[in-house]
XYZ file of C-alpha atoms in Angstrom:
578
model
C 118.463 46.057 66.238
C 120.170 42.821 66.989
C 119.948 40.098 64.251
C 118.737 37.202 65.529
C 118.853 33.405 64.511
C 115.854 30.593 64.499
C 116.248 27.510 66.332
C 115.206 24.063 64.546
C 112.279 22.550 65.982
C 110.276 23.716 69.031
C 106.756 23.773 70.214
C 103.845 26.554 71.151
C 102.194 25.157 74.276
C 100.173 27.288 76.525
C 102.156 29.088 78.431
C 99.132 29.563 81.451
C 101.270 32.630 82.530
C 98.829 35.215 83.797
C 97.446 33.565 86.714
C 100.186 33.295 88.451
C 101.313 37.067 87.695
C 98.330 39.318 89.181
C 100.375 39.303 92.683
C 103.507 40.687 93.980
C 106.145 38.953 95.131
C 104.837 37.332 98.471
C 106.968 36.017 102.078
C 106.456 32.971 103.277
C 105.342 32.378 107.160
C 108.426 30.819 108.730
C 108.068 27.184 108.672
C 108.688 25.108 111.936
C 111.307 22.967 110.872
C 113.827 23.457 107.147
C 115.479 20.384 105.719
C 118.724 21.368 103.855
C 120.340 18.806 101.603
C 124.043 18.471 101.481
C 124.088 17.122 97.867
C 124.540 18.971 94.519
C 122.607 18.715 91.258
C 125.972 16.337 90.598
C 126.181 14.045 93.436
C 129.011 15.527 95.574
C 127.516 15.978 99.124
C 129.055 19.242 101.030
C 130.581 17.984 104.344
C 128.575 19.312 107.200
C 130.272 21.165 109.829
C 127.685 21.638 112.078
C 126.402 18.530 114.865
C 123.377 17.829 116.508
C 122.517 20.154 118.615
C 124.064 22.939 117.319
C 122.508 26.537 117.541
C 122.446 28.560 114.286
C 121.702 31.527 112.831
C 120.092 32.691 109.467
C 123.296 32.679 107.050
C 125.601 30.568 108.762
C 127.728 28.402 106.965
C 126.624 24.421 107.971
C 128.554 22.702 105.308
C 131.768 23.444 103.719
C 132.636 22.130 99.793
C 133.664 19.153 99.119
C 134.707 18.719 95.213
C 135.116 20.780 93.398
C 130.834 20.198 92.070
C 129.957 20.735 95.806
C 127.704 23.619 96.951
C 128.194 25.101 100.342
C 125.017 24.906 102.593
C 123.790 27.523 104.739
C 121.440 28.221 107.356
C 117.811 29.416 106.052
C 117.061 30.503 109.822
C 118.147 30.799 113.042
C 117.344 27.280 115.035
C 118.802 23.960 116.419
C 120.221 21.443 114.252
C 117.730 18.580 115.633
C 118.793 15.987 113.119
C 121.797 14.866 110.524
C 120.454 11.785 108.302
C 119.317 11.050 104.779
C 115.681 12.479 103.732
C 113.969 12.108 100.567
C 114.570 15.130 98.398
C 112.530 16.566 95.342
C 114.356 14.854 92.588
C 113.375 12.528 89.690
C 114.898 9.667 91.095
C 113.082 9.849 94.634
C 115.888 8.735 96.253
C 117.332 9.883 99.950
C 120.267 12.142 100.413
C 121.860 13.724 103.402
C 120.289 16.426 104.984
C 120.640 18.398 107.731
C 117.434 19.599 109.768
C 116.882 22.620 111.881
C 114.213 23.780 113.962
C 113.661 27.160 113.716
C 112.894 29.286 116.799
C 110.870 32.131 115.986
C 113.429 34.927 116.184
C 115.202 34.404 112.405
C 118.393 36.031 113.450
C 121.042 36.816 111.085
C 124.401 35.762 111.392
C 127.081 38.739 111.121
C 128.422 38.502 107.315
C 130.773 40.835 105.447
C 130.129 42.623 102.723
C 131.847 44.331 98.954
C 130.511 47.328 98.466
C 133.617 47.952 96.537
C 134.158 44.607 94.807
C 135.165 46.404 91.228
C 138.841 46.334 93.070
C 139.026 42.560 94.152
C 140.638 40.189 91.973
C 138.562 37.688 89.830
C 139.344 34.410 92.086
C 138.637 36.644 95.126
C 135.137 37.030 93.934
C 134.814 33.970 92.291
C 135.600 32.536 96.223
C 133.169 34.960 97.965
C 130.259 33.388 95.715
C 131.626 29.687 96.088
C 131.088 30.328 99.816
C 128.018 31.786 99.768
C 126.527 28.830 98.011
C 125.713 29.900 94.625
C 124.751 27.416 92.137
C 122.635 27.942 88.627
C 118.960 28.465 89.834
C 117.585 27.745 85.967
C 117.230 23.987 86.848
C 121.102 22.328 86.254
C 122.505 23.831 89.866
C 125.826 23.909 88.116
C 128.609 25.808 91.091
C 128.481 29.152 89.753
C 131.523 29.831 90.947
C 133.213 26.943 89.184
C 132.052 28.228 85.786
C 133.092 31.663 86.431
C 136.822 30.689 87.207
C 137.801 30.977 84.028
C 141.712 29.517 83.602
C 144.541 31.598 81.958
C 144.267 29.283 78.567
C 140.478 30.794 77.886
C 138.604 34.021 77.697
C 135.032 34.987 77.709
C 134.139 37.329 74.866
C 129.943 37.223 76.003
C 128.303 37.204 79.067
C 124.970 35.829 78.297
C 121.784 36.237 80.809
C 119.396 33.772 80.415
C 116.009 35.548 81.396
C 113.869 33.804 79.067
C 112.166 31.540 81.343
C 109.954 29.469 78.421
C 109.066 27.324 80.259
C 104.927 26.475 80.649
C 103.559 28.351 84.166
C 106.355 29.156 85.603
C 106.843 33.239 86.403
C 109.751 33.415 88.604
C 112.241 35.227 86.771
C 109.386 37.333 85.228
C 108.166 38.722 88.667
C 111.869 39.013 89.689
C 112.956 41.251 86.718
C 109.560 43.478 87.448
C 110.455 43.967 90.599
C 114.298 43.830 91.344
C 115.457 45.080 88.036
C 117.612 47.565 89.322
C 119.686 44.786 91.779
C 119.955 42.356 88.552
C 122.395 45.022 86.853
C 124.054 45.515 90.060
C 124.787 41.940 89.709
C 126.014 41.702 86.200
C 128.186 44.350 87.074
C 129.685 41.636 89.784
C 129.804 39.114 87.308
C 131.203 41.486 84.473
C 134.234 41.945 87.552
C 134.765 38.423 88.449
C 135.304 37.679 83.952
C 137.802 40.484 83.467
C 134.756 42.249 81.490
C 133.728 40.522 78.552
C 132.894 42.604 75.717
C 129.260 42.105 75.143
C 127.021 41.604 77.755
C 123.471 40.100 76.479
C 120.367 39.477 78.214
C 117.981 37.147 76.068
C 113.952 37.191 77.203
C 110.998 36.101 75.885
C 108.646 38.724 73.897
C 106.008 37.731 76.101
C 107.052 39.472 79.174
C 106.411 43.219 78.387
C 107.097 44.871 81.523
C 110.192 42.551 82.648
C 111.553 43.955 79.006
C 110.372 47.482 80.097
C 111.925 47.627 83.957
C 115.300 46.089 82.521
C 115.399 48.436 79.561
C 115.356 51.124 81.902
C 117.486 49.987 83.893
C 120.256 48.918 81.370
C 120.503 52.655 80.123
C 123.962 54.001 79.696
C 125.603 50.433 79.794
C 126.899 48.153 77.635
C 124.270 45.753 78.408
C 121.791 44.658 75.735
C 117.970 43.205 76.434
C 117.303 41.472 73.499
C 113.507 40.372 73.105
C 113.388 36.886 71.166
C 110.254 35.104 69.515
C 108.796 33.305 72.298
C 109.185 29.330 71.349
C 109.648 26.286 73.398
C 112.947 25.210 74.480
C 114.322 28.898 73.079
C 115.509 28.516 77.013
C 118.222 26.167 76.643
C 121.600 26.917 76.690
C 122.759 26.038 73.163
C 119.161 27.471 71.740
C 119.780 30.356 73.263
C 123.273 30.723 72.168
C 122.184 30.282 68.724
C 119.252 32.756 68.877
C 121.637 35.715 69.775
C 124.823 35.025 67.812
C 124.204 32.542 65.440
C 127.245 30.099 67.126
C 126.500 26.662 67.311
C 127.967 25.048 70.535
C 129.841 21.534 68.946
C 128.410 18.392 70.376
C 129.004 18.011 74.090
C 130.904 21.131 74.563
C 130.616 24.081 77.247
C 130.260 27.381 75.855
C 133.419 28.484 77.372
C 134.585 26.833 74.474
C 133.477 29.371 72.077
C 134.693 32.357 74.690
C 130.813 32.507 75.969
C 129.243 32.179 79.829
C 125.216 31.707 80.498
C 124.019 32.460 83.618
C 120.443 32.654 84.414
C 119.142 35.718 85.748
C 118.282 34.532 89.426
C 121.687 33.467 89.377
C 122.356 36.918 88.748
C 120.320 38.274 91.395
C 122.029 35.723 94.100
C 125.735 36.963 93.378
C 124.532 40.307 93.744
C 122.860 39.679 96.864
C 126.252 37.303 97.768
C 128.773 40.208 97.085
C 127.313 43.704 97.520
C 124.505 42.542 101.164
C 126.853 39.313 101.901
C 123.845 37.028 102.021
C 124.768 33.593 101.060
C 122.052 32.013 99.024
C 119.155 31.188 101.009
C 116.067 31.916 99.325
C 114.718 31.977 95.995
C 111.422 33.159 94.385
C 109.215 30.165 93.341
C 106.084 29.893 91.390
C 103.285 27.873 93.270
C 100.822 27.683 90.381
C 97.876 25.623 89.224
C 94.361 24.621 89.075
C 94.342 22.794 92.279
C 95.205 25.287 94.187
C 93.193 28.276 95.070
C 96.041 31.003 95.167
C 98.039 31.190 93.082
C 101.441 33.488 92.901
C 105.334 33.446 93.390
C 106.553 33.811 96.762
C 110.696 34.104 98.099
C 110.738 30.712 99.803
C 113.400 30.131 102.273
C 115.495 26.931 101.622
C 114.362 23.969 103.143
C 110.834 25.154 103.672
C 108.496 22.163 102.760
C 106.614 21.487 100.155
C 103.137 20.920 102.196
C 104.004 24.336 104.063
C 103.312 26.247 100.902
C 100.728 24.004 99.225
C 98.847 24.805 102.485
C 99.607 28.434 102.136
C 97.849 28.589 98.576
C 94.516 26.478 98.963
C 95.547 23.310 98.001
C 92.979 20.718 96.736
C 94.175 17.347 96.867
C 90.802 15.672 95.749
C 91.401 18.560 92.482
C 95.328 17.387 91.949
C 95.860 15.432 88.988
C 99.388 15.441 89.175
C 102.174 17.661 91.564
C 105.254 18.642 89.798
C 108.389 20.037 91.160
C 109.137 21.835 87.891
C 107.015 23.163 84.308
C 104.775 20.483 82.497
C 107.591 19.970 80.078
C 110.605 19.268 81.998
C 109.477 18.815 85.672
C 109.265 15.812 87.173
C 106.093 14.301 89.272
C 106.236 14.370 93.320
C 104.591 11.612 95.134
C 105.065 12.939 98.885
C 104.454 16.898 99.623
C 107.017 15.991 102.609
C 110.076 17.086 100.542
C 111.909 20.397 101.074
C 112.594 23.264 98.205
C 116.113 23.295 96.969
C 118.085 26.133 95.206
C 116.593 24.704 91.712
C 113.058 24.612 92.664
C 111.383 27.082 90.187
C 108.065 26.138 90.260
C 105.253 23.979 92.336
C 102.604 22.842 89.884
C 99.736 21.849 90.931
C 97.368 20.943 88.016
C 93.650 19.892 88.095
C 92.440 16.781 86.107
C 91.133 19.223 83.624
C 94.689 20.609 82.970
C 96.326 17.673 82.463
C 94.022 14.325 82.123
C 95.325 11.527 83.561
C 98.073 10.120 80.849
C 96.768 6.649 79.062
C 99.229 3.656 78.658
C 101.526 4.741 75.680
C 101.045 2.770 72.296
C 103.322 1.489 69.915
C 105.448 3.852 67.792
C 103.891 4.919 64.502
C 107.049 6.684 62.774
C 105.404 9.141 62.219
C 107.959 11.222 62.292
C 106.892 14.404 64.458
C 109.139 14.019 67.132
C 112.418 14.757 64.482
C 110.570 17.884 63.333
C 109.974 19.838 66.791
C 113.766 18.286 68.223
C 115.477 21.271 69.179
C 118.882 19.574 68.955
C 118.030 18.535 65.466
C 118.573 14.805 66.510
C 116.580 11.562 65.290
C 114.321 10.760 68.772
C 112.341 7.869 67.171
C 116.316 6.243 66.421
C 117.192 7.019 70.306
C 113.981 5.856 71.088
C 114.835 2.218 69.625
C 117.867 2.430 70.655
C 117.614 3.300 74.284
C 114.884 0.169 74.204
C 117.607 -2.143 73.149
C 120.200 -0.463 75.702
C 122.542 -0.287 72.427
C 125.135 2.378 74.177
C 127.585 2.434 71.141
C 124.832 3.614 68.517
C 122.931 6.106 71.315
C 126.457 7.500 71.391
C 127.022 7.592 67.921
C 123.768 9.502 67.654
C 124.588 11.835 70.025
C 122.450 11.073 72.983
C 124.449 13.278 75.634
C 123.118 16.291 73.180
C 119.422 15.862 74.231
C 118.751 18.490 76.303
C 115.721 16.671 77.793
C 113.161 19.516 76.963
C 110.232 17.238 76.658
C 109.381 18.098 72.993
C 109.057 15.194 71.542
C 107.391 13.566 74.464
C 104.612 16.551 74.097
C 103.820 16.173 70.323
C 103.832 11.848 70.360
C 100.587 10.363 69.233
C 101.495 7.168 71.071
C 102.034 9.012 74.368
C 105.466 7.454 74.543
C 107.884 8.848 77.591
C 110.709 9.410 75.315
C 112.202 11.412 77.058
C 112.555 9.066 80.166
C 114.033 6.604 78.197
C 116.705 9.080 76.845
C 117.258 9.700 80.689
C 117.633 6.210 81.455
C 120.282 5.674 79.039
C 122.031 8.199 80.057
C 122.348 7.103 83.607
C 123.837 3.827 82.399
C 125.941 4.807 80.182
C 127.718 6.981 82.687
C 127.404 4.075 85.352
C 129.358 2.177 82.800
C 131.468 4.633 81.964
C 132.836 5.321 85.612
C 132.919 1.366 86.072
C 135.161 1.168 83.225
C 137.460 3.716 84.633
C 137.779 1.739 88.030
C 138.389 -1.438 86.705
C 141.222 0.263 84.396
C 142.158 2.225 87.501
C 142.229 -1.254 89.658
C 144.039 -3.008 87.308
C 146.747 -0.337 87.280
C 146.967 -0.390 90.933
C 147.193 -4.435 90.919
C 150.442 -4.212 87.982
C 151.909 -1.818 89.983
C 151.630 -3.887 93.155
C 153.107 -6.656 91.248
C 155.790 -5.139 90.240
C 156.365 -3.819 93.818
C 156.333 -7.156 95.165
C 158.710 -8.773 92.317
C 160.935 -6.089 93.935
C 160.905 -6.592 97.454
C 161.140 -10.206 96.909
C 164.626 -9.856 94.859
C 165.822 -7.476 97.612
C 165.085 -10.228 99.984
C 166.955 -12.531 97.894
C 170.161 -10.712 97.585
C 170.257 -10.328 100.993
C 169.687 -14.016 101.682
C 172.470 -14.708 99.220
C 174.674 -12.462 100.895
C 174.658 -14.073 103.920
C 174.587 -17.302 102.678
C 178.375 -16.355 101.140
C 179.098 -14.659 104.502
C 177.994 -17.628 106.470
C 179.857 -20.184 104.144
C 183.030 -18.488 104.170
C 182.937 -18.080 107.963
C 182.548 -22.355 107.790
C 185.704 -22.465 105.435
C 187.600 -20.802 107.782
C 186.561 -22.332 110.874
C 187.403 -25.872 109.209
C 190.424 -24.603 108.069
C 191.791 -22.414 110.172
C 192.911 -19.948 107.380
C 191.003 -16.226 107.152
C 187.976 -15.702 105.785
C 187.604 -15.057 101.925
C 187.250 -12.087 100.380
C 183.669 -11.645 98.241
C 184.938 -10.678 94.477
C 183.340 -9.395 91.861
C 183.196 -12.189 90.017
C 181.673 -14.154 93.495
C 178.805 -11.534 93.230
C 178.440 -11.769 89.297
C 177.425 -15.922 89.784
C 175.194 -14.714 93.315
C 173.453 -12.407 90.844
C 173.181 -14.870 87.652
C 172.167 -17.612 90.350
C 169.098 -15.295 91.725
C 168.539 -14.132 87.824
C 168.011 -18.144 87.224
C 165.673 -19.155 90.529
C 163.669 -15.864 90.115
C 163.056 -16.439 86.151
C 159.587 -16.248 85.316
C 157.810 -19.155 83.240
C 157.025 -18.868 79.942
C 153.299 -19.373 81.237
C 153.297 -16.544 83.958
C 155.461 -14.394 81.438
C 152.376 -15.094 78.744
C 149.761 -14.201 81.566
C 151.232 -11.706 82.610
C 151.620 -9.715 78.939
C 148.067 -10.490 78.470
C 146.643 -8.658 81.615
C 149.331 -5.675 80.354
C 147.987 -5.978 76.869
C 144.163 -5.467 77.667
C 145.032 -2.372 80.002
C 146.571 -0.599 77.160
C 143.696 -1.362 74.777
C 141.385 -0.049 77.483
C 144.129 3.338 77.482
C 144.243 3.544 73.937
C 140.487 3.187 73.623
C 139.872 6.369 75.936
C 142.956 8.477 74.407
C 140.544 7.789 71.167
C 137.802 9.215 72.832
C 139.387 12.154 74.371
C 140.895 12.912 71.080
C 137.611 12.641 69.315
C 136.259 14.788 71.732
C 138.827 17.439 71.380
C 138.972 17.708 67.766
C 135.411 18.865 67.549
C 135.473 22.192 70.692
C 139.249 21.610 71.960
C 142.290 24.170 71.470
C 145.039 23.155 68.922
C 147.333 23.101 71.904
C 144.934 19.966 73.400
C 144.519 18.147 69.934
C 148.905 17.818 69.682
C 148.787 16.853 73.725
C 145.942 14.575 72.796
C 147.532 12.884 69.811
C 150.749 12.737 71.258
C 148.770 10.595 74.526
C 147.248 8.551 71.095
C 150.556 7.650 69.826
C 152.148 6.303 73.112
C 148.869 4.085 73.516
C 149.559 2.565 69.964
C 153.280 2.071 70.900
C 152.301 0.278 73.915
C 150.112 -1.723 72.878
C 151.809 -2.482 69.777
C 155.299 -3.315 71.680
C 153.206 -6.047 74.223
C 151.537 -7.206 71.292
C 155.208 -8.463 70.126
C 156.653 -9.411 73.187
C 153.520 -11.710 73.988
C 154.243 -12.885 69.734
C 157.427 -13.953 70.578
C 156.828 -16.020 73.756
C 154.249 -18.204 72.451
C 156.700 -18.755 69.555
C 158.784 -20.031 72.175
């Protein structure tokens, strides 16, 4: 029996399970039209290689990478593409994106793929390229490129493979109703996966004790491998990454690190089930199983949802009650985020459709002034200080939210769920963190610009005293030709010493004033601040999850900062001594 750790914090909401778990796993009518977007849960858009107009069919490849965060996009059916343009998306920020939109025509042909039956003798960046092409990103809700976590580079080594099938989330049932059914396909996968990392030596799967027969059907199936289903106290977040971690081997993940860090890999276990699918049947991802749950709607039950397939399409499909809806969430109660148009497509993180009554969740009352009362702290699964962030966050005070580790809030919603004042914290902990990394990226382009304008300067001051030796040149060529035309005695010959006075004479019109040489160090000087101020941040960062290898690069990056800035510091000293 494993030993197992307890996570600070947490909550016990209801997790309103059952009714969505008394069905099978149902298909979904094929929709008339599927909009795909090209973005990923990071903002790089795949590059669409498909026009309008285009036939396709189910599986084909309609957008390549582009970054290395890009997802490739593939056809859901067979179809035209009937339209390439930005669409409004299911994400918090209800903003538009590029999509690309295909009409489907009835006959949902497949495109020819190929398959690995035999993928235990392809190399691990063979494999990890098979399921960067077919799409795969993580289905738990991040839609991290699983391929891009599973590249591991020759410097690190992954010790545990950790399957996130916990799934604590309020209503949702996905993974549940996947692991009942599909059990036996979810090893096949981890088998994949165990390929692509060079087999790691423990292989864990972590779920919830409140999914019985999901614990049964993967116990069974697990038999006579070295994979271990390990049951854990069912708690809210016990689902997140570093919780997780925790619960099953007692490792904390440092602040802001990956757990490759600590020679660990999560995946969660739909993930699993696409790279099996991806390898072994060489179907690109597609589809995924989604919970459509909630009062407001009569049926409720998880279905494999192609795609692109609309919103309204399976709202329809279960009974929907709009006069019933209090609120529509893309999403669980605790981290999902409210829809306000049905006219938005699934993506590849869409877990759950929640529907909830007014009687489920009231309509939410104006929030009230903070009380400190203190019960955020207690159920903070990060074991952070919310009502500090909170204050914070209000007063857009970056350096302290940093200092109190904001980018360590994994958004759960706990503290949100247990405020007597109703406040959103955990919008506001989202908002910072937008702006911080809006600032962030504006202070690398300006230090990035600035470069680029120094090193055009210093381009320029060249071509210009190449110019001038060549106008110097002739000058001597053409005044010597004058001397001997007047005199009528042959030309002279250009000494050394001729060229020595041509080069002090250039040296003396080309001489910078002590005012442009003073401007000048000063635009030099605040670059290398801005330089030694992010080789202090790197190295912070490193010394608390990087190798000892990064920490001497990292200092040594440190030092030649200091000696930069220190050496303008006393060249700009001694001109305005001058």
């Amino acid at each position: 029996m494993r030993h197992l750790w307890e996570t600070p914090g947490g909550v016990h909401p209801p997790d309103n399970k059952a009714q969505s778990q008394t069905m099978s796993i149902g298909q979904v009518p094929l929709p008339k039209t599927l909009i795909l977007p090209l973005n990923s849960a990071f903002d790089e858009v795949a590059k669409a290689s498909v026009r309008i107009g285009d036939r396709v069919l189910k599986g084909q490849k309609i957008a390549d990478i582009q970054g290395k965060l890009s997802v490739a996009v593939h056809a859901s059916s067979s179809g035209f593409v009937t339209s390439i343009e930005p669409r409004t998306i299911a994400h918090p920020s209800g903003l538009s994106t590029p999509c690309i939109e295909i009409t489907t025509d009835g006959e949902d042909r497949w495109i020819e793929s190929k398959t690995y039956p035999h993928y235990q003798h392809i190399d691990p960046p063979k494999l990890c390229d098979i399921i960067a092409q077919a799409g795969i990103a993580g289905m738990g809700g991040a839609g991290f490129p699983s391929a891009v976590k599973l590249a591991i580079d020759g410097e690190k080594s992954v010790d545990t493979l950790i399957i996130n099938a916990t799934e604590c989330e309020p209503y949702i049932t996905a993974d549940d109703m996947l692991i009942r059914e599909r059990a036996a396909e979810i090893i096949k996968g981890i088998d994949v996966i165990n390929c692509a990392l060079s087999k790691p030596k423990a292989v864990l799967i972590g779920i919830e004790n409140n999914k019985p027969d999901a614990i049964k059907a993967l116990q069974e199936h697990c038999k006579g491998t070295q994979i271990e289903v390990v049951p854990v106290p069912t708690k809210y977040p016990s689902g997140g990454e570093k919780q997780l971690i925790y619960i099953l081997t007692g490792k904390e993940l440092p602040s802001e690190a990956l757990p490759i860090n600590i020679g660990m890999i999560c995946l969660n276990i739909a993930t699993v089930f696409a790279i099996k699918r991806a390898v072994i049947d060489g179907q690109p991802l597609i589809s995924r199983i989604t919970t459509i749950t909630g009062q407001a709607c009569d049926i409720n039950r998880n279905y494999e949802v192609l795609i692109g397939t609309s919103v309204e399409h399976l709202l329809k499909l279960n009974g929907f009650n709009r006069e019933r809806c209090s609120r529509l969430i893309v999403g669980g109660p605790m981290m999902g985020f409210t829809l306000s148009s049905t006219n938005v497509p699934v993506t590849k993180t869409s877990t759950c459709i929640l529907a909830v009554s007014h009687q489920e969740m009231p309509d939410s009352s104006p929030p009230q002034p903070c009380i400190r009362c203190g019960l955020c702290a207690e159920v903070c699964p990060a074991s952070l200080l919310p009502q500090q962030l909170y204050w914070y966050a209000k007063a857009a005070d970056h350096e302290r939210l940093q200092a109190h580790h904001l980018f360590d809030c994994i958004e759960c919603g706990a503290c949100s769920y247990v405020c007597p004042s109703k406040i959103p914290l955990v919008q506001h902990y989202r908002g910072s963190k937008g702006d911080i990394l809006t600032a962030r990226a504006e202070k690398t382009m300006a230090s990035k610009a600035r470069e680029r304008f120094e090193s055009r300067a210093v381009r320029l001051e060249k071509i210009d005293s190449q110019r001038e030796t060549k106008r110097e040149s002739r000058k001597l060529t053409s005044n010597n030709a004058e001397q001997q035309r007047v005199s009528g005695k042959p030309p002279l010959t250009t000494s050394a010493e001729d060229i020595i006075k041509a080069a002090q004479l250039r040296v003396q019109t080309k001489k910078i004033s002590p005012e442009k040489q003073k401007a000048k160090l000063e635009r030099t000087l605040i670059a290398a601040q801005i330089r030694l101020e992010e080789a202090q941040q790197r190295l912070a960062d490193v010394l608390e999850s990087g190798t000892v290898d990064q920490q001497t690069q990292h200092k040594a990056t440190l030092e030649g900062a200091k000696q930069k800035v220190d050496k303008t510091q006393q060249r700009l000293a001694k001109i305005k001594l001058q």
